[in-house]
């Protein structure tokens, strides 16, 4: 018997007397299925599910009825022509960290799923969940008639989602069958992405059963989260896509031209945009997917900088940079010996480490503005490094009063220069690092400089066991004494499976997003022991 894939592709939805067959990835052209006169609604759904999987070249597929937190799992066997019950793993438990709390404060809480509003208006989520659990599962297990009334048919089969993993042969079969839809500029998803099982161990604190999972075809471009926490934005198969962070449903999708070297949500000319960097070109999109200005530096050596500060800019040779202002680009010259550390509303910030001087360069004037001196924190002597800008501050390292000791301090620079805050005095070897080795988790407000793990919001820091770890969901993840551990900003340490993926960022309801599997699919994991 062939394995049952866990990835969703096809949805079945009743519209009046017609069953509409489509998919959340827009890989299938929506098809309308008419019930045979006198046919049981479940039989119509079974027939449509079998036909969909056959068109994709699949033998078996996972079927899931989904609404809000309620999921009913079934399996369709296209070869046998059956639809039977599949038991889902036990539900996963609350774990609270500041990253989730900050996210909830920023976005607010939505009490009803988008799926409930779109597919079954006026039907309470709890009521639908009870019907799905009590009648759909029983009908599939027993193989007898169910939901014979028109109301029952609409309520029950509206939430059925068939999960298929379209392998290469399956995609070819679907194309030959005429199910593949043409690319669209944007699309509104009809249903949320179904749940699924993480194919590897889960990171410490979260369960392996995902409340939603979405296959993503991409290369080394990590997804990002919108500022309000409502959208997961990713690049997949040459398209820029936004998913509902609660349900995984596709909200919008737009075609991309060229390759993608990095993806960020940040300010461009003072407005929050999705920034897609491609060589010496930066494409921008609104948070609703609307295409924005495309910026090109006109210099093949230009490098887009989207990993520091609040706004994107271009770094050029010979102490030059291009910033985005008033819908266009403006040149900014950088003093000799200084480095650009960020852009604030079109003003370039540059620092000369040897003299601790800071310039705010707002034009391409021949004469530079007078610099400010970065104040030294108490107990510090000389500025030795400025690594990155985070939460409106520079992360600075200074020589300490004692030999071989360094002082790590946060220095506010946005919107103006402020007094430094000492976050940690450490051994100089712990804070020594190259700029490229600095890791920033902008969602949780944490920074890793070599072995110094900094919480920029709480103004605290601690030394972690190694310098090769990763940041995610407000934690440091790395190796300690031959084991993999998760370290919190307060120093709390727990073991984590070595093969488990590191969370990318926090989602609503204390969940986290991870990538896993050979195709790096996205999984929204609930805290361990918590109801999904």
Coordinates of N, CA, C and O in Angstrom, one line a residue, residues 159-314:
X159 N -16.2 21.8 4.2 CA -14.9 21.9 4.9 C -14.0 20.8 4.5 O -12.9 20.7 5.1
X160 N -14.4 19.9 3.6 CA -13.5 18.8 3.2 C -12.3 19.3 2.4 O -12.5 19.9 1.4
X161 N -11.1 18.9 2.8 CA -9.9 19.3 2.1 C -9.1 18.0 1.8 O -8.8 17.3 2.7
X162 N -8.8 17.8 0.5 CA -8.0 16.6 0.1 C -6.6 17.0 0.0 O -6.2 17.9 -0.7
X163 N -5.7 16.2 0.7 CA -4.3 16.5 0.7 C -3.6 15.6 -0.2 O -3.6 14.4 0.0
X164 N -2.9 16.1 -1.2 CA -2.1 15.2 -2.1 C -0.8 15.9 -2.3 O -0.6 17.1 -2.3
X165 N 0.3 15.1 -2.4 CA 1.6 15.6 -2.7 C 1.8 15.4 -4.2 O 2.0 14.2 -4.6
X166 N 1.9 16.4 -5.0 CA 2.0 16.3 -6.4 C 3.4 16.1 -6.8 O 4.2 17.0 -6.9
X167 N 3.8 14.8 -7.0 CA 5.1 14.5 -7.5 C 5.2 14.9 -9.0 O 4.2 15.2 -9.6
X168 N 6.4 14.7 -9.5 CA 6.5 15.2 -10.9 C 5.5 14.5 -11.8 O 4.9 15.1 -12.7
X169 N 5.4 13.1 -11.7 CA 4.5 12.4 -12.5 C 3.0 12.9 -12.3 O 2.2 13.0 -13.2
X170 N 2.7 13.2 -11.0 CA 1.4 13.7 -10.8 C 1.1 15.0 -11.4 O 0.0 15.3 -11.9
X171 N 2.1 16.0 -11.4 CA 1.9 17.3 -12.1 C 1.7 17.1 -13.6 O 0.8 17.7 -14.2
X172 N 2.5 16.2 -14.2 CA 2.3 15.9 -15.6 C 0.9 15.4 -15.9 O 0.3 15.8 -16.8
X173 N 0.5 14.5 -15.1 CA -0.8 13.9 -15.3 C -1.9 15.0 -15.1 O -2.9 15.0 -15.9
X174 N -1.8 15.9 -14.2 CA -2.7 16.9 -14.0 C -2.8 17.8 -15.2 O -3.8 18.3 -15.7
X175 N -1.6 18.2 -15.7 CA -1.5 19.1 -16.9 C -2.2 18.4 -18.1 O -3.0 19.0 -18.8
X176 N -2.0 17.1 -18.3 CA -2.6 16.4 -19.4 C -4.1 16.3 -19.3 O -4.8 16.3 -20.2
X177 N -4.6 16.3 -18.0 CA -6.0 16.2 -17.8 C -6.7 17.5 -17.9 O -7.9 17.6 -17.7
X178 N -5.9 18.6 -18.0 CA -6.5 19.9 -18.1 C -6.8 20.6 -16.8 O -7.7 21.4 -16.8
X179 N -6.2 20.2 -15.7 CA -6.5 20.7 -14.4 C -5.6 21.9 -14.0 O -5.9 22.5 -13.0
X180 N -4.5 22.1 -14.7 CA -3.6 23.1 -14.2 C -4.1 24.5 -14.7 O -4.4 24.7 -15.9
X181 N -4.2 25.4 -13.7 CA -4.7 26.8 -14.0 C -3.6 27.7 -14.5 O -2.5 27.5 -14.1
X182 N -4.0 28.7 -15.4 CA -3.0 29.7 -15.8 C -2.6 30.5 -14.6 O -3.4 30.7 -13.6
X183 N -1.4 31.1 -14.6 CA -0.9 32.0 -13.5 C -1.8 33.2 -13.5 O -2.2 33.7 -14.5
X184 N -2.1 33.7 -12.2 CA -2.9 34.9 -12.0 C -2.1 35.9 -11.3 O -1.1 35.6 -10.6
X185 N -2.4 37.1 -11.5 CA -1.7 38.2 -10.8 C -2.0 38.1 -9.3 O -1.1 38.3 -8.5
X186 N -3.2 37.9 -8.9 CA -3.5 37.7 -7.5 C -4.7 36.8 -7.4 O -5.5 36.6 -8.3
X187 N -4.8 36.2 -6.2 CA -5.9 35.2 -6.0 C -6.3 35.2 -4.6 O -5.5 35.5 -3.7
X188 N -7.6 34.9 -4.3 CA -8.1 34.9 -2.9 C -8.4 33.4 -2.6 O -9.1 32.7 -3.3
X189 N -7.8 32.9 -1.6 CA -8.0 31.5 -1.2 C -9.4 31.2 -0.7 O -10.0 32.0 -0.1
X190 N -9.9 30.0 -1.1 CA -11.3 29.7 -0.7 C -11.2 28.9 0.7 O -12.2 28.8 1.4
X191 N -10.1 28.3 1.0 CA -10.0 27.5 2.2 C -8.7 27.5 2.8 O -7.7 27.8 2.1
X192 N -8.6 27.3 4.1 CA -7.3 27.3 4.8 C -6.5 26.1 4.4 O -7.0 25.1 3.9
X193 N -5.2 26.1 4.6 CA -4.3 25.0 4.4 C -4.6 23.9 5.4 O -4.7 24.2 6.6
X194 N -4.7 22.7 5.1 CA -5.0 21.6 6.1 C -3.8 21.4 7.0 O -2.7 21.8 6.7
X195 N -4.1 20.7 8.1 CA -3.1 20.3 9.0 C -2.2 19.2 8.5 O -2.4 18.6 7.4
X196 N -1.1 18.9 9.2 CA -0.2 17.8 8.7 C 0.8 17.4 9.8 O 0.9 18.1 10.9
X197 N 1.5 16.4 9.6 CA 2.5 15.9 10.5 C 3.9 16.3 10.1 O 4.3 16.1 9.0
X198 N 4.6 16.9 11.0 CA 6.0 17.3 10.8 C 6.8 16.0 10.5 O 6.7 15.0 11.3
X199 N 7.6 15.9 9.4 CA 8.3 14.7 9.0 C 9.5 14.4 9.9 O 10.2 13.4 9.7
X200 N 9.9 15.4 10.8 CA 11.1 15.2 11.6 C 10.7 15.5 13.0 O 9.5 15.9 13.3
X201 N 11.6 15.4 14.0 CA 11.4 15.8 15.3 C 11.0 17.3 15.4 O 11.5 18.1 14.6
X202 N 10.2 17.7 16.4 CA 9.8 19.1 16.6 C 10.8 19.8 17.5 O 11.4 19.1 18.4
X203 N 11.0 21.1 17.4 CA 11.9 21.8 18.3 C 11.3 21.8 19.7 O 10.0 21.7 19.9
X204 N 12.1 21.8 20.7 CA 11.7 21.8 22.1 C 10.6 22.8 22.4 O 10.8 24.0 22.1
X205 N 9.5 22.4 23.0 CA 8.4 23.3 23.3 C 7.3 23.3 22.4 O 6.2 23.8 22.7
X206 N 7.4 22.6 21.2 CA 6.3 22.6 20.3 C 6.1 21.1 19.8 O 7.0 20.3 19.8
X207 N 4.8 20.8 19.4 CA 4.5 19.5 19.0 C 4.8 19.2 17.5 O 5.0 20.2 16.8
X208 N 4.7 18.0 17.1 CA 4.9 17.6 15.7 C 3.7 17.7 14.8 O 3.9 17.7 13.6
X209 N 2.5 17.9 15.4 CA 1.3 18.0 14.5 C 1.1 19.5 14.2 O 0.9 20.3 15.1
X210 N 1.1 19.9 12.9 CA 1.0 21.3 12.5 C -0.5 21.6 12.3 O -1.2 20.9 11.7
X211 N -0.9 22.8 12.7 CA -2.2 23.3 12.5 C -2.5 23.6 11.0 O -3.6 23.5 10.6
X212 N -1.4 23.9 10.3 CA -1.5 24.0 8.9 C -0.1 23.8 8.3 O 0.9 24.1 8.9
X213 N -0.1 23.3 7.1 CA 1.2 23.1 6.4 C 1.0 23.4 4.9 O -0.1 23.1 4.3
X214 N 2.0 24.1 4.3 CA 1.9 24.5 2.9 C 3.2 24.1 2.2 O 4.3 24.5 2.7
X215 N 3.2 23.4 1.1 CA 4.4 23.1 0.3 C 4.9 24.4 -0.4 O 4.2 25.2 -0.9
X216 N 6.2 24.6 -0.3 CA 6.8 25.7 -0.9 C 8.0 25.3 -1.8 O 8.9 24.5 -1.3
X217 N 8.0 25.7 -3.0 CA 9.1 25.4 -3.9 C 10.0 26.7 -4.0 O 9.6 27.6 -4.7
X218 N 11.1 26.7 -3.4 CA 12.0 27.8 -3.3 C 13.4 27.4 -3.1 O 13.7 26.3 -2.8
X219 N 14.3 28.4 -3.3 CA 15.8 28.1 -3.0 C 16.3 29.2 -2.1 O 16.2 30.4 -2.4
X220 N 16.8 28.8 -0.9 CA 17.4 29.6 0.1 C 16.9 31.1 0.3 O 17.7 32.0 0.5
X221 N 15.6 31.3 0.2 CA 15.0 32.5 0.6 C 14.0 32.3 1.6 O 12.9 31.7 1.4
X222 N 14.3 32.6 2.9 CA 13.4 32.3 4.0 C 12.1 33.2 3.9 O 12.2 34.4 3.5
X223 N 11.0 32.7 4.4 CA 9.8 33.5 4.4 C 9.9 34.6 5.5 O 10.7 34.5 6.4
X224 N 9.0 35.6 5.4 CA 9.0 36.7 6.3 C 7.6 36.9 6.9 O 6.6 36.4 6.3
X225 N 7.5 37.7 7.9 CA 6.2 37.9 8.6 C 5.9 39.4 8.4 O 6.8 40.3 8.6
X226 N 4.6 39.7 8.1 CA 4.2 41.1 8.0 C 4.3 41.8 9.4 O 4.2 41.1 10.4
X227 N 4.4 43.1 9.4 CA 4.5 43.8 10.7 C 3.4 43.5 11.7 O 3.6 43.5 12.9
X228 N 2.1 43.3 11.2 CA 1.0 43.1 12.1 C 0.9 41.6 12.5 O 0.0 41.2 13.2
X229 N 1.7 40.7 11.9 CA 1.7 39.3 12.2 C 0.6 38.6 11.5 O 0.4 37.4 11.8
X230 N -0.1 39.2 10.6 CA -1.3 38.5 9.9 C -0.9 37.7 8.7 O -1.6 36.8 8.3
X231 N 0.3 38.0 8.1 CA 0.6 37.4 6.8 C 2.0 36.8 6.9 O 3.0 37.4 7.4
X232 N 2.1 35.6 6.3 CA 3.4 35.0 6.1 C 3.7 35.1 4.6 O 2.9 34.7 3.8
X233 N 4.8 35.8 4.3 CA 5.1 36.1 2.9 C 6.3 35.3 2.4 O 7.3 35.2 3.1
X234 N 6.2 34.6 1.3 CA 7.2 33.7 0.9 C 7.4 33.8 -0.7 O 6.5 34.3 -1.4
X235 N 8.4 33.2 -1.1 CA 8.7 33.0 -2.6 C 8.6 31.6 -2.9 O 9.2 30.7 -2.3
X236 N 7.7 31.2 -3.9 CA 7.5 29.8 -4.3 C 7.3 29.8 -5.8 O 6.4 30.4 -6.3
X237 N 8.1 28.9 -6.5 CA 7.9 28.7 -7.9 C 7.8 30.0 -8.7 O 7.0 30.1 -9.6
X238 N 8.7 30.9 -8.4 CA 8.7 32.2 -9.2 C 7.6 33.1 -8.9 O 7.3 34.1 -9.6
X239 N 6.9 32.9 -7.7 CA 5.8 33.8 -7.4 C 6.0 34.3 -5.9 O 6.5 33.6 -5.1
X240 N 5.6 35.5 -5.7 CA 5.6 36.1 -4.3 C 4.2 35.8 -3.8 O 3.2 36.2 -4.4
X241 N 4.1 35.1 -2.6 CA 2.8 34.7 -2.1 C 2.7 35.2 -0.6 O 3.6 35.2 0.1
X242 N 1.4 35.5 -0.2 CA 1.1 35.8 1.1 C 0.1 34.8 1.7 O -0.9 34.5 1.0
X243 N 0.4 34.2 2.8 CA -0.5 33.3 3.5 C -1.1 33.8 4.7 O -0.4 34.6 5.4
X244 N -2.3 33.5 5.0 CA -2.9 33.9 6.3 C -2.1 33.2 7.4 O -2.0 31.9 7.4
X245 N -1.6 33.9 8.4 CA -0.8 33.4 9.4 C -1.5 32.4 10.3 O -0.9 31.5 10.9
X246 N -2.8 32.6 10.4 CA -3.6 31.7 11.3 C -4.0 30.4 10.6 O -4.1 29.3 11.3
X247 N -4.3 30.5 9.3 CA -4.9 29.3 8.6 C -4.0 28.7 7.5 O -4.2 27.6 7.1
X248 N -3.0 29.5 7.1 CA -2.2 29.0 5.9 C -2.8 29.3 4.6 O -2.3 28.9 3.6
X249 N -4.0 29.8 4.6 CA -4.7 30.1 3.3 C -4.0 31.1 2.5 O -3.4 32.1 3.0
X250 N -4.0 30.9 1.2 CA -3.4 31.8 0.2 C -4.2 33.1 0.2 O -5.4 33.0 -0.2
X251 N -3.6 34.2 0.5 CA -4.3 35.5 0.5 C -4.1 36.2 -0.9 O -5.1 36.7 -1.5
X252 N -2.9 36.3 -1.3 CA -2.6 36.8 -2.6 C -1.3 36.2 -3.2 O -0.5 35.7 -2.5
X253 N -1.2 36.3 -4.5 CA 0.0 35.7 -5.2 C 0.2 36.6 -6.4 O -0.7 37.0 -7.1
X254 N 1.5 36.9 -6.7 CA 1.9 37.7 -7.8 C 3.2 37.1 -8.4 O 4.0 36.7 -7.7
X255 N 3.3 37.2 -9.8 CA 4.5 36.7 -10.4 C 5.7 37.6 -10.2 O 5.6 38.8 -10.0
X256 N 6.9 36.9 -10.1 CA 8.1 37.6 -10.0 C 9.0 37.4 -11.2 O 8.9 36.4 -11.9
X257 N 9.8 38.4 -11.5 CA 10.7 38.3 -12.6 C 12.1 38.2 -12.1 O 12.5 38.9 -11.1
X258 N 12.9 37.4 -12.7 CA 14.3 37.2 -12.3 C 14.4 36.4 -11.1 O 13.5 35.8 -10.5
X259 N 15.7 36.3 -10.6 CA 16.0 35.5 -9.4 C 15.7 36.4 -8.1 O 15.5 37.6 -8.2
X260 N 15.8 35.7 -7.0 CA 15.6 36.4 -5.7 C 16.7 36.1 -4.8 O 16.9 34.9 -4.5
X261 N 17.4 37.1 -4.3 CA 18.6 36.9 -3.4 C 18.2 37.1 -2.0 O 18.8 36.5 -1.1
X262 N 17.2 37.9 -1.7 CA 16.7 38.1 -0.3 C 15.3 38.7 -0.3 O 14.9 39.3 -1.3
X263 N 14.6 38.5 0.8 CA 13.2 38.9 1.0 C 13.1 39.5 2.3 O 13.5 38.9 3.3
X264 N 12.5 40.7 2.4 CA 12.3 41.4 3.7 C 11.0 42.2 3.6 O 10.6 42.6 2.6
X265 N 10.5 42.5 4.8 CA 9.5 43.6 4.9 C 10.1 44.7 5.7 O 10.5 44.5 6.8
X266 N 10.2 45.9 5.1 CA 10.9 47.0 5.7 C 10.4 48.3 5.0 O 9.7 48.2 4.0
X267 N 10.9 49.4 5.6 CA 10.4 50.7 5.0 C 11.2 51.0 3.8 O 12.4 50.8 3.7
X268 N 10.5 51.5 2.8 CA 11.1 52.0 1.5 C 10.5 53.4 1.3 O 9.3 53.5 1.2
X269 N 11.3 54.4 1.4 CA 10.8 55.8 1.3 C 9.7 56.1 2.3 O 8.7 56.7 2.0
X270 N 9.9 55.5 3.5 CA 9.0 55.8 4.6 C 7.8 55.0 4.7 O 7.0 55.2 5.6
X271 N 7.6 54.0 3.8 CA 6.4 53.2 3.8 C 6.8 51.7 3.8 O 7.7 51.3 3.2
X272 N 6.1 50.9 4.7 CA 6.3 49.5 4.8 C 6.0 48.8 3.5 O 4.9 48.9 2.9
X273 N 7.0 48.1 3.0 CA 6.9 47.4 1.7 C 7.5 46.0 1.8 O 8.3 45.7 2.7
X274 N 7.0 45.1 0.9 CA 7.7 43.8 0.8 C 8.9 44.1 -0.2 O 8.7 44.5 -1.3
X275 N 10.1 43.8 0.2 CA 11.3 44.2 -0.6 C 11.9 42.9 -1.1 O 12.3 42.0 -0.3
X276 N 12.0 42.8 -2.4 CA 12.6 41.6 -3.1 C 13.9 42.1 -3.8 O 13.8 42.9 -4.7
X277 N 15.0 41.6 -3.3 CA 16.3 42.0 -3.9 C 16.7 41.0 -4.9 O 16.6 39.8 -4.7
X278 N 17.2 41.5 -6.0 CA 17.7 40.6 -7.1 C 18.9 41.3 -7.8 O 18.8 42.2 -8.6
X279 N 20.1 40.9 -7.4 CA 21.3 41.5 -7.9 C 21.4 43.0 -7.6 O 21.3 43.4 -6.5
X280 N 21.4 43.8 -8.6 CA 21.5 45.2 -8.4 C 20.1 45.9 -8.6 O 20.0 47.1 -8.8
X281 N 19.1 45.1 -8.4 CA 17.7 45.6 -8.5 C 16.9 45.3 -7.3 O 17.1 44.2 -6.7
X282 N 16.0 46.2 -6.9 CA 15.1 46.0 -5.8 C 13.7 46.2 -6.3 O 13.4 47.3 -6.8
X283 N 12.9 45.2 -6.1 CA 11.5 45.3 -6.4 C 10.7 45.4 -5.2 O 11.0 44.8 -4.1
X284 N 9.7 46.3 -5.2 CA 8.8 46.5 -4.0 C 7.4 46.1 -4.3 O 6.9 46.3 -5.4
X285 N 6.7 45.7 -3.2 CA 5.3 45.3 -3.3 C 4.6 45.8 -2.0 O 5.2 45.9 -1.0
X286 N 3.3 46.2 -2.2 CA 2.6 46.6 -1.0 C 2.3 45.4 -0.2 O 2.4 44.2 -0.6
X287 N 1.9 45.6 1.1 CA 1.5 44.5 1.9 C 0.3 43.7 1.4 O -0.1 42.7 1.9
X288 N -0.4 44.3 0.4 CA -1.6 43.7 -0.2 C -1.2 43.0 -1.5 O -2.1 42.5 -2.2
X289 N 0.1 43.0 -1.8 CA 0.6 42.4 -3.0 C 0.6 43.3 -4.2 O 1.1 42.9 -5.3
X290 N 0.2 44.5 -4.1 CA 0.2 45.5 -5.2 C 1.6 45.8 -5.6 O 2.4 46.2 -4.7
X291 N 2.0 45.7 -6.9 CA 3.4 46.0 -7.3 C 3.7 47.5 -7.0 O 2.9 48.3 -7.3
X292 N 4.9 47.7 -6.5 CA 5.4 49.1 -6.2 C 6.5 49.4 -7.1 O 6.8 48.7 -8.1
X293 N 7.2 50.5 -6.8 CA 8.4 50.9 -7.7 C 9.5 49.9 -7.7 O 9.7 49.1 -6.8
X294 N 10.1 49.8 -8.9 CA 11.3 49.0 -9.0 C 12.5 49.9 -9.1 O 12.6 50.9 -9.8
X295 N 13.5 49.7 -8.2 CA 14.7 50.5 -8.1 C 15.9 49.8 -8.6 O 16.1 48.6 -8.3
X296 N 16.7 50.5 -9.5 CA 17.9 49.9 -10.0 C 19.0 50.9 -9.8 O 18.8 52.1 -10.2
X297 N 20.1 50.5 -9.3 CA 21.2 51.5 -9.0 C 21.9 51.9 -10.2 O 22.6 53.0 -10.2
X298 N 21.8 51.2 -11.3 CA 22.5 51.6 -12.5 C 24.0 51.3 -12.4 O 24.8 51.8 -13.2
X299 N 24.4 50.5 -11.5 CA 25.8 50.1 -11.3 C 25.9 48.6 -11.0 O 25.3 48.2 -10.0
X300 N 26.6 47.9 -11.8 CA 26.6 46.4 -11.7 C 27.2 46.0 -10.4 O 27.0 44.9 -9.9
X301 N 28.0 46.9 -9.8 CA 28.7 46.5 -8.5 C 27.8 46.9 -7.3 O 28.2 46.6 -6.1
X302 N 26.7 47.5 -7.5 CA 25.8 47.9 -6.4 C 25.3 46.6 -5.7 O 24.9 45.6 -6.3
X303 N 25.1 46.7 -4.3 CA 24.7 45.6 -3.5 C 23.5 46.0 -2.7 O 23.7 46.9 -1.8
X304 N 22.3 45.5 -2.9 CA 21.2 45.9 -2.0 C 21.5 45.5 -0.6 O 21.9 44.4 -0.3
X305 N 21.2 46.4 0.4 CA 21.4 46.1 1.8 C 20.0 46.1 2.4 O 19.3 47.1 2.5
X306 N 19.5 44.9 2.8 CA 18.2 44.8 3.4 C 18.3 44.1 4.8 O 17.2 43.6 5.3
X307 N 19.4 44.0 5.3 CA 19.6 43.2 6.6 C 20.0 44.1 7.8 O 20.5 43.6 8.8
X308 N 20.0 45.4 7.6 CA 20.4 46.3 8.7 C 19.6 47.5 8.7 O 19.1 48.0 7.6
X309 N 19.4 48.1 9.8 CA 18.6 49.4 9.9 C 17.1 49.2 9.6 O 16.6 48.1 9.6
X310 N 16.5 50.3 9.4 CA 15.0 50.3 9.2 C 14.6 50.4 7.7 O 13.5 50.0 7.4
X311 N 15.5 50.8 6.9 CA 15.2 51.0 5.5 C 16.2 50.4 4.6 O 17.4 50.3 4.9
X312 N 15.8 49.9 3.4 CA 16.7 49.3 2.5 C 17.6 50.4 1.8 O 17.1 51.6 1.7
X313 N 18.8 50.1 1.3 CA 19.6 51.0 0.5 C 20.5 50.2 -0.3 O 20.7 49.0 -0.1
X314 N 21.2 50.8 -1.3 CA 22.2 50.2 -2.1 C 23.6 50.6 -1.6 O 23.9 51.8 -1.4

